[in-house]
Coordinates of C-alpha atoms in Angstrom, one line a residue:
M1 CA -96.2 -106.6 -160.4
M2 CA -96.5 -106.9 -156.6
N3 CA -99.4 -105.1 -154.9
K4 CA -98.4 -102.5 -152.4
W5 CA -101.0 -101.8 -149.8
S6 CA -101.2 -98.7 -147.7
T7 CA -103.3 -97.2 -145.0
R8 CA -105.3 -95.4 -147.7
D9 CA -106.7 -98.8 -148.7
F10 CA -109.0 -98.5 -145.7
P11 CA -112.2 -96.4 -146.1
V12 CA -113.1 -93.5 -143.8
G13 CA -116.5 -93.2 -142.2
L14 CA -119.0 -95.1 -140.0
Y15 CA -122.3 -95.7 -141.7
D16 CA -125.9 -96.3 -140.4
L17 CA -126.6 -99.6 -142.1
H18 CA -128.8 -101.3 -139.5
P19 CA -130.8 -100.1 -136.4
N20 CA -129.2 -102.6 -134.1
V21 CA -126.0 -101.1 -132.7
S22 CA -124.1 -104.4 -132.7
I23 CA -125.2 -105.6 -136.1
N24 CA -124.5 -102.1 -137.5
F25 CA -121.0 -102.3 -136.1
Q26 CA -120.3 -105.7 -137.6
M27 CA -121.6 -104.6 -141.0
N28 CA -119.2 -101.6 -140.9
R29 CA -116.4 -103.9 -139.7
F30 CA -116.7 -106.2 -142.7
Y31 CA -117.0 -103.3 -145.1
N32 CA -113.9 -101.7 -143.6
W33 CA -111.7 -104.7 -144.6
T34 CA -113.0 -104.6 -148.2
N35 CA -113.4 -100.9 -149.0
D36 CA -116.0 -101.9 -151.6
E37 CA -118.6 -99.2 -151.7
D38 CA -121.2 -101.5 -153.3
M39 CA -121.3 -103.3 -150.0
L40 CA -122.7 -100.3 -148.3
R41 CA -125.6 -100.1 -150.6
E42 CA -126.2 -103.9 -150.6
M43 CA -126.1 -104.2 -146.8
R44 CA -128.4 -101.1 -146.3
E45 CA -131.0 -102.7 -148.7
A46 CA -130.6 -106.1 -147.0
A47 CA -131.0 -104.6 -143.5
R48 CA -134.6 -103.8 -144.2
S49 CA -135.5 -107.6 -143.9
I50 CA -132.9 -108.5 -141.2
H51 CA -134.5 -108.8 -137.8
S52 CA -132.8 -111.9 -136.6
Y53 CA -129.5 -113.6 -137.0
E54 CA -131.1 -116.3 -139.2
E55 CA -132.2 -113.6 -141.6
L56 CA -128.8 -112.0 -141.5
V57 CA -127.0 -115.3 -142.3
H58 CA -129.4 -116.0 -145.2
S59 CA -128.9 -112.5 -146.7
F60 CA -125.1 -112.6 -146.3
I61 CA -124.7 -116.0 -147.9
Q62 CA -126.9 -114.8 -150.8
L63 CA -124.9 -111.6 -151.2
G64 CA -121.6 -113.6 -151.0
N65 CA -122.7 -115.9 -153.8
Q66 CA -123.7 -112.9 -155.9
A67 CA -120.3 -111.4 -155.3
L68 CA -118.6 -114.6 -156.5
E69 CA -120.7 -114.6 -159.7
Q70 CA -119.4 -111.0 -160.3
D71 CA -115.8 -112.2 -159.5
K72 CA -115.7 -109.8 -156.5
K73 CA -113.8 -112.4 -154.4
L74 CA -112.8 -110.2 -151.5
K75 CA -116.3 -108.9 -151.1
A76 CA -117.6 -112.5 -151.3
A77 CA -115.1 -113.5 -148.6
Y78 CA -116.4 -111.0 -146.1
Y79 CA -120.0 -111.7 -146.8
F80 CA -119.3 -115.4 -146.1
R81 CA -117.4 -114.3 -143.0
G82 CA -120.4 -112.2 -141.9
G83 CA -122.7 -115.2 -142.4
E84 CA -120.3 -117.6 -140.5
F85 CA -119.9 -115.0 -137.7
Y86 CA -123.5 -115.5 -136.6
L87 CA -123.8 -119.2 -137.0
P88 CA -123.7 -121.5 -133.9
E89 CA -121.0 -124.0 -133.5
G90 CA -123.0 -127.0 -134.6
N91 CA -124.3 -125.6 -137.9
P92 CA -122.7 -127.5 -140.8
K93 CA -122.6 -124.4 -142.9
K94 CA -120.2 -122.7 -140.4
Q95 CA -117.0 -124.6 -141.4
Q96 CA -117.9 -124.4 -145.1
L97 CA -118.2 -120.6 -144.9
R98 CA -115.0 -120.3 -142.8
K99 CA -113.0 -122.3 -145.3
Q100 CA -114.3 -120.2 -148.2
F101 CA -113.4 -117.1 -146.4
I102 CA -109.9 -118.2 -145.7
A103 CA -109.3 -119.4 -149.3
L104 CA -110.6 -116.2 -150.8
T105 CA -108.7 -113.8 -148.5
T106 CA -105.4 -115.6 -148.7
A107 CA -105.7 -115.8 -152.5
H108 CA -106.5 -112.1 -152.7
Y109 CA -103.4 -111.1 -150.8
G110 CA -101.2 -113.6 -152.6
I111 CA -100.3 -115.6 -149.5
A112 CA -98.1 -118.5 -150.5
K113 CA -98.3 -122.0 -148.9
E114 CA -94.8 -121.7 -147.5
Q115 CA -95.9 -118.5 -145.6
H116 CA -98.4 -120.5 -143.6
H117 CA -97.1 -122.5 -140.6
L118 CA -98.5 -124.9 -138.0
I119 CA -96.9 -124.3 -134.7
P120 CA -96.8 -127.2 -132.2
Y121 CA -98.7 -126.3 -129.0
E122 CA -100.0 -128.7 -126.3
N123 CA -99.9 -131.7 -128.7
K124 CA -102.0 -129.7 -131.2
F125 CA -101.2 -126.7 -133.4
L126 CA -101.5 -122.9 -133.7
S127 CA -102.0 -121.5 -137.2
A128 CA -99.6 -118.6 -138.2
Y129 CA -98.5 -116.6 -141.2
H130 CA -94.9 -115.3 -141.5
I131 CA -94.9 -112.4 -144.0
S132 CA -91.7 -110.5 -144.3
A133 CA -90.4 -107.4 -146.1
D134 CA -87.0 -107.2 -147.7
N135 CA -84.4 -106.3 -145.1
P136 CA -87.1 -105.8 -142.4
K137 CA -86.6 -103.1 -139.7
R138 CA -88.0 -105.3 -136.9
T139 CA -90.5 -108.0 -136.2
V140 CA -94.2 -107.4 -135.3
V141 CA -96.3 -110.2 -133.9
F142 CA -100.0 -109.6 -134.4
F143 CA -103.2 -111.4 -133.2
G144 CA -106.9 -110.7 -132.7
G145 CA -109.3 -111.3 -129.9
F146 CA -112.7 -112.6 -128.9
D147 CA -114.1 -113.3 -132.4
S148 CA -111.4 -112.7 -135.0
Y149 CA -109.7 -115.0 -137.5
V150 CA -106.2 -114.0 -138.3
E151 CA -107.0 -114.0 -142.1
E152 CA -109.4 -111.2 -141.4
L153 CA -106.5 -109.0 -140.5
L154 CA -104.4 -109.6 -143.6
L155 CA -104.8 -106.1 -145.0
M156 CA -103.3 -104.6 -141.8
V157 CA -100.5 -107.3 -142.0
M158 CA -99.7 -106.4 -145.6
I159 CA -99.6 -102.7 -144.7
F160 CA -97.0 -103.4 -142.0
K161 CA -95.0 -105.5 -144.4
G162 CA -95.2 -102.6 -146.9
A163 CA -93.8 -100.3 -144.3
G164 CA -90.8 -102.6 -143.9
F165 CA -91.6 -104.9 -141.1
D166 CA -91.3 -108.6 -140.6
V167 CA -94.8 -109.7 -139.6
V168 CA -95.9 -112.9 -137.8
C169 CA -99.7 -113.1 -137.3
F170 CA -101.4 -116.1 -135.6
D171 CA -104.5 -117.6 -134.2
G172 CA -104.0 -118.5 -130.6
P173 CA -106.1 -120.9 -128.5
G174 CA -109.8 -120.1 -128.8
Q175 CA -109.3 -118.4 -132.2
G176 CA -109.6 -119.4 -135.8
A177 CA -107.9 -122.6 -136.8
A178 CA -106.5 -123.3 -133.3
L179 CA -110.1 -123.6 -132.1
E180 CA -112.0 -124.8 -135.1
D181 CA -109.5 -127.3 -136.5
Y182 CA -107.5 -128.3 -133.4
G183 CA -110.0 -127.8 -130.6
L184 CA -107.9 -125.5 -128.4
P185 CA -110.1 -123.3 -126.2
F186 CA -109.2 -119.8 -125.0
T187 CA -106.7 -119.2 -122.3
H188 CA -106.0 -116.0 -120.3
E189 CA -102.4 -117.2 -120.0
W190 CA -101.5 -115.7 -123.4
E191 CA -97.8 -115.7 -122.7
R192 CA -97.9 -119.5 -123.4
P193 CA -99.0 -119.2 -127.1
V194 CA -96.8 -116.1 -127.6
S195 CA -93.8 -118.0 -126.3
A196 CA -94.5 -120.9 -128.5
V197 CA -94.7 -118.6 -131.5
L198 CA -91.4 -116.8 -130.6
D199 CA -89.7 -120.1 -130.1
F200 CA -90.9 -121.5 -133.4
F201 CA -89.6 -118.6 -135.4
S202 CA -86.5 -117.9 -133.2
L203 CA -87.7 -114.4 -132.5
D204 CA -86.4 -111.8 -130.0
N205 CA -87.0 -108.1 -129.6
V206 CA -90.5 -108.1 -131.0
T207 CA -93.4 -105.7 -131.0
L208 CA -96.6 -107.3 -129.9
I209 CA -100.0 -106.1 -131.1
G210 CA -103.3 -107.5 -129.8
M211 CA -106.6 -106.4 -131.3
S212 CA -109.9 -106.1 -129.4
L213 CA -109.7 -108.6 -126.5
G214 CA -106.1 -108.8 -127.7
G215 CA -105.7 -105.6 -125.8
F216 CA -105.7 -107.7 -122.7
L217 CA -103.9 -110.6 -124.2
A218 CA -100.9 -108.4 -125.3
V219 CA -100.5 -106.9 -121.9
R220 CA -100.8 -110.3 -120.2
A221 CA -98.2 -111.9 -122.5
A222 CA -95.8 -109.0 -122.1
A223 CA -95.9 -109.3 -118.3
F224 CA -94.3 -112.7 -118.5
E225 CA -92.5 -112.9 -121.9
K226 CA -89.6 -110.4 -122.0
R227 CA -88.6 -111.1 -125.6
V228 CA -91.5 -108.7 -126.2
K229 CA -89.9 -105.2 -126.1
H230 CA -92.8 -103.1 -127.3
V231 CA -96.6 -103.6 -126.7
I232 CA -99.7 -102.2 -128.4
A233 CA -103.1 -102.7 -126.9
Y234 CA -105.4 -102.1 -129.9
D235 CA -107.7 -101.3 -128.1
V236 CA -107.2 -101.2 -124.4
L237 CA -109.1 -103.9 -122.4
T238 CA -108.4 -104.3 -118.7
N239 CA -111.4 -106.2 -117.5
F240 CA -113.3 -108.7 -119.7
F241 CA -116.0 -109.4 -117.1
E242 CA -116.8 -105.7 -117.0
V243 CA -117.0 -105.6 -120.8
F244 CA -119.6 -108.3 -120.9
M245 CA -121.5 -106.7 -118.0
H246 CA -121.5 -103.4 -119.9
Q247 CA -124.0 -105.0 -122.3
V248 CA -126.4 -105.9 -119.5
E249 CA -129.0 -103.4 -118.4
P250 CA -127.7 -101.2 -115.5
E251 CA -130.5 -102.1 -113.2
T252 CA -129.8 -105.9 -113.5
R253 CA -126.0 -105.8 -113.3
E254 CA -125.8 -105.7 -109.5
K255 CA -128.3 -108.6 -109.2
L256 CA -126.4 -110.7 -111.6
Q257 CA -123.1 -110.0 -109.9
T258 CA -124.6 -111.0 -106.5
L259 CA -125.9 -114.3 -108.0
L260 CA -122.4 -115.1 -109.4
A261 CA -120.7 -114.2 -106.1
D262 CA -123.2 -116.4 -104.2
G263 CA -122.6 -119.4 -106.5
Q264 CA -126.2 -119.4 -107.7
N265 CA -125.3 -120.9 -111.1
E266 CA -128.8 -122.0 -112.2
Q267 CA -130.3 -118.6 -111.4
V268 CA -127.4 -117.0 -113.4
N269 CA -128.1 -119.3 -116.3
T270 CA -131.8 -118.5 -116.3
A271 CA -131.2 -114.7 -116.0
L272 CA -128.6 -114.7 -118.9
Q273 CA -130.9 -116.8 -121.1
Q274 CA -133.7 -114.4 -120.5
M275 CA -131.5 -111.4 -121.3
A276 CA -130.3 -113.2 -124.5
G277 CA -134.0 -113.5 -125.6
K278 CA -134.3 -109.7 -125.4
S279 CA -130.8 -108.7 -126.7
L280 CA -129.2 -109.8 -129.9
M281 CA -125.8 -108.6 -128.6
I282 CA -126.1 -110.8 -125.4
E283 CA -127.4 -113.7 -127.4
W284 CA -124.4 -113.7 -129.7
G285 CA -121.9 -112.9 -126.9
L286 CA -123.0 -115.9 -124.9
M287 CA -123.0 -118.2 -127.9
Q288 CA -119.5 -117.1 -129.0
G289 CA -118.1 -116.9 -125.5
M290 CA -119.2 -120.4 -124.5
H291 CA -117.9 -121.8 -127.8
I292 CA -114.4 -120.2 -127.6
T293 CA -113.9 -121.0 -123.9
S294 CA -115.4 -124.5 -124.1
S295 CA -118.0 -123.6 -121.4
Q296 CA -121.0 -125.7 -120.9
T297 CA -123.2 -123.0 -119.4
P298 CA -123.5 -119.2 -119.5
A299 CA -122.5 -119.1 -115.8
E300 CA -119.3 -121.0 -116.5
F301 CA -118.4 -118.6 -119.3
M302 CA -119.0 -115.6 -117.1
R303 CA -116.7 -117.0 -114.4
K304 CA -114.0 -117.5 -117.0
T305 CA -114.2 -113.9 -118.1
M306 CA -113.1 -112.9 -114.6
L307 CA -109.6 -114.3 -115.4
Y308 CA -109.1 -111.8 -118.1
N309 CA -108.1 -108.8 -116.0
T310 CA -104.8 -106.8 -116.1
K311 CA -105.1 -105.5 -112.5
D312 CA -102.6 -107.9 -110.9
I313 CA -100.2 -108.2 -113.8
S314 CA -99.8 -104.6 -115.2
S315 CA -97.1 -103.7 -112.8
L316 CA -94.9 -106.5 -114.2
L317 CA -94.6 -104.8 -117.6
T318 CA -91.2 -103.1 -118.2
Q319 CA -91.6 -102.5 -121.9
D320 CA -92.6 -99.5 -124.1
V321 CA -96.4 -99.5 -124.3
L322 CA -98.9 -97.9 -126.6
L323 CA -102.6 -97.9 -125.5
L324 CA -105.3 -97.1 -128.0
A325 CA -109.0 -96.4 -127.2
G326 CA -112.1 -95.2 -128.9
Q327 CA -114.0 -92.4 -127.2
E328 CA -117.4 -94.0 -128.0
D329 CA -116.5 -97.7 -127.8
H330 CA -119.8 -99.5 -127.2
Y331 CA -118.0 -102.6 -126.0
V332 CA -115.2 -101.4 -123.7
P333 CA -116.0 -98.7 -121.1
L334 CA -113.7 -95.7 -121.6
K335 CA -112.7 -95.7 -118.0
Q336 CA -110.6 -98.8 -118.7
L337 CA -108.1 -96.6 -120.6
N338 CA -107.4 -94.6 -117.4
E339 CA -107.3 -97.8 -115.4
Q340 CA -104.7 -99.3 -117.7
I341 CA -102.6 -96.1 -117.7
T342 CA -102.4 -95.8 -113.9
S343 CA -101.6 -99.5 -113.4
L344 CA -98.6 -99.6 -115.7
T345 CA -96.2 -98.4 -113.0
H346 CA -92.9 -99.9 -114.2
V347 CA -93.0 -99.5 -118.0
R348 CA -90.1 -97.9 -119.9
S349 CA -92.4 -95.5 -121.7
L350 CA -96.2 -95.1 -122.0
T351 CA -98.2 -93.5 -124.8
A352 CA -102.0 -93.4 -124.9
R353 CA -104.1 -92.3 -127.9
M354 CA -107.8 -91.8 -127.7
F355 CA -109.7 -91.5 -131.0
T356 CA -112.7 -89.3 -131.5
A357 CA -115.8 -89.2 -133.6
K358 CA -114.5 -86.3 -135.7
E359 CA -111.7 -88.6 -136.8
H360 CA -114.3 -91.3 -137.6
A361 CA -112.4 -93.5 -135.3
S362 CA -114.2 -93.4 -131.9
N363 CA -115.6 -96.9 -132.2
H364 CA -114.2 -100.2 -131.1
C365 CA -110.8 -100.8 -132.7
Q366 CA -111.3 -97.7 -134.8
I367 CA -113.8 -99.2 -137.2
G368 CA -114.5 -96.3 -139.4
N369 CA -110.9 -95.3 -139.8
L370 CA -108.6 -98.3 -139.5
G371 CA -106.1 -96.5 -141.6
L372 CA -105.6 -93.9 -138.9
A373 CA -105.1 -96.5 -136.3
A374 CA -102.5 -98.2 -138.5
D375 CA -100.7 -94.9 -139.1
V376 CA -100.6 -94.2 -135.3
M377 CA -99.1 -97.6 -134.6
L378 CA -96.5 -97.4 -137.4
Q379 CA -95.4 -93.9 -136.3
W380 CA -95.1 -95.1 -132.7
I381 CA -93.1 -98.2 -133.6
G382 CA -90.9 -96.1 -135.9
Q383 CA -89.5 -94.0 -133.0
F384 CA -87.6 -97.0 -131.6

């Protein structure tokens, strides 16, 4: 008997699991994809002794191994993902945990080998899954953002399949297997990997969904790839540089921007390294950002974030567009929603949905109520 997943398979609620805002968000994120209530208790207990990323990694690997012993494979997968998430590039455990995560999640959702594809791209490969419903209504192309693996999104993919859609989901440059197995760093020119995916599967008339930083990537791709007919920014993200600066203390933002503008790279590096010593969020953001963009210094990474801006390309979109935003997103400033709305001057139609705390969906990418976000997207696509 085939499993049929629905939006009700996501839990509802955002929980206080750890005093650090960013770690708490990520703990909720991993729980949201498992809907295993034991995880809440286990992470809350573990949080008492987690004061650094090293302690978090140790706890999550231990909890993952315990889950495997209990034959709770999906829970184990996301504990391993949580441990891998905070490990630096050179740590030998990182790839081991990533491979365990992929094997456990794809097995849980019954992904067959023939549903996985390697798409030629710049003499290397992108990793993609093609998962189709019987007699599909239309095709949805789905990808993540700054720190996601496409396998992390498989429950959402299976829900779209269950709703009658043909789904292609992929890791682009700087993501998942494209980065870790084939060494492809991030590019802001996201139309290039999207075009490669559409060519490979001979697709036309697709709905493009980009999650997190994918909210920029989807808008960027749609500006240049007109086989995309419908676009969902899940959530909106117009200015990646501003998103990173949003994590910096307000009194130091202007100084840091001045140093960048003046080309004072060494001073920028020193300032950011000092900030990382005081902020777990900045420490992890710099580590992840330098890794995925193949940057040698914090200053180099910061300059690359400036390329991820929809200001100059939003007017090129002519498709139907849905913008999602969380009212209390601690990563993306809410004003970016209005900026994106006002800059989409030539779209065929424009819909915006802001999620609130009363809906348990006001956080980044609606962690706390992913099912509601999925319902909104499915209803919007269904009108076409």
